Coordinates of C-alpha atoms in Angstrom, one line a residue:
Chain A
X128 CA 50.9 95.5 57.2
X129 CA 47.5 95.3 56.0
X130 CA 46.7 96.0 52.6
X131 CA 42.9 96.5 51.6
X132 CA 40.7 97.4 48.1
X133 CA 37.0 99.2 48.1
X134 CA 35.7 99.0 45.0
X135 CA 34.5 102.2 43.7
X136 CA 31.8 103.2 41.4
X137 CA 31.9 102.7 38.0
X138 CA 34.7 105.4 36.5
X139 CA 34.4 104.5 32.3
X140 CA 31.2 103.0 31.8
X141 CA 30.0 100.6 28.7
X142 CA 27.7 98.5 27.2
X143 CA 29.6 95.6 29.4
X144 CA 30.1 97.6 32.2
X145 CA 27.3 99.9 32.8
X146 CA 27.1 102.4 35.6
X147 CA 26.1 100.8 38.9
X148 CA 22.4 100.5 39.6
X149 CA 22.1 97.7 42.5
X150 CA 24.5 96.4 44.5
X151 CA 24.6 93.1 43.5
X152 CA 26.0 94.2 40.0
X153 CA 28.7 96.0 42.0
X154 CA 29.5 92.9 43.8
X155 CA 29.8 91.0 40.5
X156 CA 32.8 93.7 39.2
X157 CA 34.6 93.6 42.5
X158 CA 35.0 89.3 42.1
X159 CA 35.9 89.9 38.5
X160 CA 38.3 92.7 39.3
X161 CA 39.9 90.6 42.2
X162 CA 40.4 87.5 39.9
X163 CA 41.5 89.6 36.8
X164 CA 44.2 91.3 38.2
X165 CA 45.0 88.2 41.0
X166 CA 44.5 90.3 44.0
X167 CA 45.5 88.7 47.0
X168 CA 44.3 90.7 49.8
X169 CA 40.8 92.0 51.1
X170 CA 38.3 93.3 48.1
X171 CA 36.1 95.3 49.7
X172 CA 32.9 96.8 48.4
X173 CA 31.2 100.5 48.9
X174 CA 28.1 101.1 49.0
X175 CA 26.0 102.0 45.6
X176 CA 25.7 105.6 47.6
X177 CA 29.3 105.9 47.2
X178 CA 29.4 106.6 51.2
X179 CA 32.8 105.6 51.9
X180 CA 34.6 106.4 48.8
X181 CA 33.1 110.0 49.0
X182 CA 33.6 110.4 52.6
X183 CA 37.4 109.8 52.1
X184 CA 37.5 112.3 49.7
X185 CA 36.0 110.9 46.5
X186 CA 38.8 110.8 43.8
X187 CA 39.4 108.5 41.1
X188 CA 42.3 106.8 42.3
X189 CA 43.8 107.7 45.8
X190 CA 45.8 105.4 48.8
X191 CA 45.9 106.5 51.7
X192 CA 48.6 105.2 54.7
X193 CA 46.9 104.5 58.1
X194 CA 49.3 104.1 61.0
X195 CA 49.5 101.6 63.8
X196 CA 47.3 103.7 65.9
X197 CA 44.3 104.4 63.0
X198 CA 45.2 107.8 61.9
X199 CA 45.9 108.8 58.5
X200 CA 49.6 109.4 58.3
X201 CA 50.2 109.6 54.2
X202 CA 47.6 111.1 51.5
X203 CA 48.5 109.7 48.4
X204 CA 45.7 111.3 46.2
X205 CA 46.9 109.8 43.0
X206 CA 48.1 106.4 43.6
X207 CA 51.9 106.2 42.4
X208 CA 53.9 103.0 43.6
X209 CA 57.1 104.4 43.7
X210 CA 55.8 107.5 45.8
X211 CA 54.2 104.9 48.7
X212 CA 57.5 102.8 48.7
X213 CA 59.7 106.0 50.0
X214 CA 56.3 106.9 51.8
X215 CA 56.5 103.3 53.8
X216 CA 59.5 103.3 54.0
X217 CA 59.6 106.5 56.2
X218 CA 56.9 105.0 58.3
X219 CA 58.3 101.6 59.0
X220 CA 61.8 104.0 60.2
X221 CA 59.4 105.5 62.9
X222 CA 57.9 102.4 64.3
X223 CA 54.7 102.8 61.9
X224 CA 53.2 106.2 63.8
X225 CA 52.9 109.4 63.0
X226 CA 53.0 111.4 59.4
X227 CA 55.6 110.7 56.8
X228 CA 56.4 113.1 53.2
X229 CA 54.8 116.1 54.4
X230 CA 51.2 114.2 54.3
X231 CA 49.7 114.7 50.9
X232 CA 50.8 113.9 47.8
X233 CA 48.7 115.8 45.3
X234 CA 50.6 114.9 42.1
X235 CA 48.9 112.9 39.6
X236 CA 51.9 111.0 37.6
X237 CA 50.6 110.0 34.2
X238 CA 53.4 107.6 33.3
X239 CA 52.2 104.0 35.0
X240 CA 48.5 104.7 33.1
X241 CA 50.3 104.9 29.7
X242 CA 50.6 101.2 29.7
X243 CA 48.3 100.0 32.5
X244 CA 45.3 102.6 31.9
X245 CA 44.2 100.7 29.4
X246 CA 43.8 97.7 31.7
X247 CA 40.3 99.1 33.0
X248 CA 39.1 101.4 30.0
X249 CA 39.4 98.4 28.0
X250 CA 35.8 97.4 29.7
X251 CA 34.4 99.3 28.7
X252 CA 35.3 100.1 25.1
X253 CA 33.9 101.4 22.8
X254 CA 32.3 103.7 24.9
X255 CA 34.4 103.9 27.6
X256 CA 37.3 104.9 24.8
X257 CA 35.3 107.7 22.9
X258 CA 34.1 109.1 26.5
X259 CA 37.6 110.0 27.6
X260 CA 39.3 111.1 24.7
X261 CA 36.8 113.7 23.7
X262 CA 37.1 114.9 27.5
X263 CA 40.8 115.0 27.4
X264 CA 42.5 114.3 23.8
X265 CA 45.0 111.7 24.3
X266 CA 43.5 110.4 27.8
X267 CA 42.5 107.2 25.9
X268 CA 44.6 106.7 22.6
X269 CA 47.9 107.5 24.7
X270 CA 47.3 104.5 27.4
X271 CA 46.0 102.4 24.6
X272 CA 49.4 102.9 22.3
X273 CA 50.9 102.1 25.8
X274 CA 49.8 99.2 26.4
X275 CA 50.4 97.9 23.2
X276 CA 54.1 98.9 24.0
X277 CA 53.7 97.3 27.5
X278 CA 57.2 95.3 27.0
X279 CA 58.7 98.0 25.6
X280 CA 57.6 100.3 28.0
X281 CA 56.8 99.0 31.6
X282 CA 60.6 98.6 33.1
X283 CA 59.8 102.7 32.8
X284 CA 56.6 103.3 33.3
X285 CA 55.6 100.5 36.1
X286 CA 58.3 100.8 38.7
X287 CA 57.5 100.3 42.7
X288 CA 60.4 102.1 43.4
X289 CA 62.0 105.6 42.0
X290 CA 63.7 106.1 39.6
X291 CA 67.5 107.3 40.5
X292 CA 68.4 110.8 40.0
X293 CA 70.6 110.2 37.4
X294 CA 67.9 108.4 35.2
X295 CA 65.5 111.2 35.8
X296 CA 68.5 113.4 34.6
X297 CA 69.0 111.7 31.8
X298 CA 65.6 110.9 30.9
X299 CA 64.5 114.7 31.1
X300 CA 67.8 115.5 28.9
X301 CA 66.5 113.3 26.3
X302 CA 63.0 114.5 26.4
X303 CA 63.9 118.2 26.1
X304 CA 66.3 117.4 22.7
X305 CA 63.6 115.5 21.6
X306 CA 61.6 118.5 21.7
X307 CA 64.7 120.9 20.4
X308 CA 64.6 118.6 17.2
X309 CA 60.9 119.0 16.9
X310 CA 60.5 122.3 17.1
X311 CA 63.7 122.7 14.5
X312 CA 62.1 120.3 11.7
X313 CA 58.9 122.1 12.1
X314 CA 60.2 125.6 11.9
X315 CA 62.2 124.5 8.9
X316 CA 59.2 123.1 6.9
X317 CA 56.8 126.0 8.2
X318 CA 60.4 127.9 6.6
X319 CA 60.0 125.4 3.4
X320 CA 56.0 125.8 2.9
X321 CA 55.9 129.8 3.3
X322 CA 59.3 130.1 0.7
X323 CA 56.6 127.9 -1.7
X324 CA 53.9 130.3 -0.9
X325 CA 56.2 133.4 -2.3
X326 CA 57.6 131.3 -5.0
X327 CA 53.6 130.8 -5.8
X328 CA 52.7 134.8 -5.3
X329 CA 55.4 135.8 -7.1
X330 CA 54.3 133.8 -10.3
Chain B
X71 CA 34.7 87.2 59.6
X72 CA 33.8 84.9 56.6
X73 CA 30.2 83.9 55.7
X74 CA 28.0 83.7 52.7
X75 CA 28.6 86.6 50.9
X76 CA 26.3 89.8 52.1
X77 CA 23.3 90.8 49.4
X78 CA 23.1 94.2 51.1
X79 CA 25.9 96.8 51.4
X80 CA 27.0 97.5 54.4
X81 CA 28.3 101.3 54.5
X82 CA 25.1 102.3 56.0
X83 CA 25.8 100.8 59.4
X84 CA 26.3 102.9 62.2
X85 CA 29.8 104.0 61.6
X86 CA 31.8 106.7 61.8
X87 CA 31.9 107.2 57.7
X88 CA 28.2 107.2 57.6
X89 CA 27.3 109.6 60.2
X90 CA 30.3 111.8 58.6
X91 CA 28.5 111.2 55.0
X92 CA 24.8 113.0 56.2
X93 CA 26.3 116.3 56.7
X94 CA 29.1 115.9 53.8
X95 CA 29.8 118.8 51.9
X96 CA 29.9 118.7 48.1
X97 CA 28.4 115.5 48.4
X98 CA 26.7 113.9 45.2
X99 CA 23.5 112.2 44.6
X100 CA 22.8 108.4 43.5
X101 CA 22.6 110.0 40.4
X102 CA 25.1 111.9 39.8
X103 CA 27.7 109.4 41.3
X104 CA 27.0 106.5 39.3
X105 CA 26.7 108.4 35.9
X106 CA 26.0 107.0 32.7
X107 CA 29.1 108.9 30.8
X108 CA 32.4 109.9 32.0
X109 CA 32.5 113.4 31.0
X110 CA 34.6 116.6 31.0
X111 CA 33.4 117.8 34.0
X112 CA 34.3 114.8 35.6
X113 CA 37.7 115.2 35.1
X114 CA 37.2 119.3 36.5
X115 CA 35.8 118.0 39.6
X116 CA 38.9 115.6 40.3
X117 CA 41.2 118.4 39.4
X118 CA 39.1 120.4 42.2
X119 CA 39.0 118.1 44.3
X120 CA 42.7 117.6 44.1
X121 CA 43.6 121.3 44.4
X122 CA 41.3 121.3 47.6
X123 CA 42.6 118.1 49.3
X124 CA 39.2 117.0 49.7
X125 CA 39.7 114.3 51.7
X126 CA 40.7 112.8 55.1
X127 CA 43.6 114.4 56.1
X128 CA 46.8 113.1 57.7
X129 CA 46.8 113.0 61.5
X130 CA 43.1 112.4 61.3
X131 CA 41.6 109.6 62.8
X132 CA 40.8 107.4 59.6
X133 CA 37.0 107.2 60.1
X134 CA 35.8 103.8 60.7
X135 CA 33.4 101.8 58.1
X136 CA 32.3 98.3 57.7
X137 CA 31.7 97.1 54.1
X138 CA 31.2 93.8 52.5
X139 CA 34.1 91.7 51.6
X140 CA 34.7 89.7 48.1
X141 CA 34.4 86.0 49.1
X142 CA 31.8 86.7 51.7
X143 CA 31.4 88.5 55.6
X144 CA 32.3 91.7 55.9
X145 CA 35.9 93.8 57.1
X146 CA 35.6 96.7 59.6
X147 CA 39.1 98.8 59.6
X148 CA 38.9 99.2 63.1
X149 CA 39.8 95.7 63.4
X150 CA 43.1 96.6 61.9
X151 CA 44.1 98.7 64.6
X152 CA 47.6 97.6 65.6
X153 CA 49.1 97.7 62.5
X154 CA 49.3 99.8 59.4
X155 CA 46.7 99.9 56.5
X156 CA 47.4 100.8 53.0
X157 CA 43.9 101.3 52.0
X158 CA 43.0 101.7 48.3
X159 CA 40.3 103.0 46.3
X160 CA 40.0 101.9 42.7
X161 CA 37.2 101.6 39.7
X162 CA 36.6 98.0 37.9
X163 CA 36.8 100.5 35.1

């Protein structure tokens, strides 16, 4: 098993981190990135065309499984550890050819970036920060919050392997009363405020 | 394979990936592929893409490439051949 990194173009710029204008500087990121996060297998580094990166398909964040033989045999567009486990798993039980999970995995899963998003827009912050969460409200401030709850939160969030059924059970279970109880306190003070309003009227 | 480390990228060899990168569709420009801000419609166009597949897809022949290596000298996949790859692409942001 080989495993192997290219280093893409710059996803969050910032002052530190500024988009990509020579190679060189893209060079520079990829031994930072290898050291920072203790990477022990080839770094590899596109070109500053993008030529690779777009060629295979040129998303923020995919893995794709090559078999024995060179041929793509999983498409994991959204990289999700616990997803490639079962998804090498299935290629190791036939002999490391062919394709395994029905090919392409399109799902993003949001969970691991809650607490290890943060990890690379921390770069480039401030920018980097106020960039993403006025794309997407809570892009940013949700994976920061997470990673300050990284303890708390990464036997959940971080896994390499799925979660069992049961936990997924439960874990939905809790989210939906969590949601029953919201929606009952807020219809009970929208309930509260709007009795006020009359109260008020009728004076 | 290890040497001092290249100051040129290597991608634009002759390889499979560049030759399929001149007649790419919904390819970008220098431009707009290294931008200056992450914006909304950067996030559309990965939602697209994702809907579309875009990508090399599985049974293909993953097209060959040669690019620089951290530490120095460069990797070509197709010296992999034999065993399997888990290949991935990531941002230092």
């Amino acid at each position: 098993m080989n495993f192997i990194d290219v280093v893409i173009r710059q996803a969050h710029p910032g002052a530190d981190v500024p988009a990509y204008h020579s190679f060189e500087q893209k060079m520079r990121d990829a031994e930072s990135y290898r050291q920072e996060d203790g990477i022990g297998w080839p770094v590899l580094v596109d070109d500053l065309e993008g030529t690779t990166h777009q060629v295979y398909g040129g998303l923020a964040d995919p893995t794709y499984l090559i078999d024995a033989d060179g041929r793509v045999a999983f498409y994991n567009m959204w990289t999700h550890a616990p997803t490639l486990h079962e998804a090498l798993e299935e290629l190791q039980q036939q002999g490391w050819r062919g394709e395994v999970k029905g090919g392409v995995h399109q799902t993003p899963h949001l969970l691991p970036s809650m607490t290890d998003g943060w990890k690379g827009l921390r770069r480039g912050w401030p920018q980097s920060f106020i960039e993403l969460e006025t794309s997407m409200p809570g892009m940013a401030s949700g994976p920061w919050l997470g990673y300050q709850l990284r303890p708390l939160l990464a036997p959940l969030t971080l896994r390499s392997k799925p979660l069992p059924p049961s936990a997924k059970l439960g874990l939905t279970a809790g989210a939906a009363a969590l949601l029953f109880l919201g929606v009952r306190s807020l219809r009970s003070r929208l309930a509260a405020d709007s009795g006020r309003v009359r109260a008020r009227n009728k004076r | 394979m290890q040497g001092d480390t290249p100051k040129e990228d290597l991608a634009t060899r002759s390889t499979e990936t560049a030759q399929r990168f001149v007649t790419l569709k919904d390819k970008l420009s220098n431009e707009e592929y290294n931008f200056e801000h992450f914006r909304a419609k950067h996030l559309l166009s990965d939602a697209q893409a994702t809907i579309e597949k875009r990508g090399i897809q599985p049974g293909e022949m993953a097209p060959d490439f040669e690019l620089a290596r951290v530490g120095g000298g460069a990797l070509r996949l197709s010296e992999l051949r034999g065993k399997p790859v888990l290949l991935h692409f990531g941002s230092f942001t």
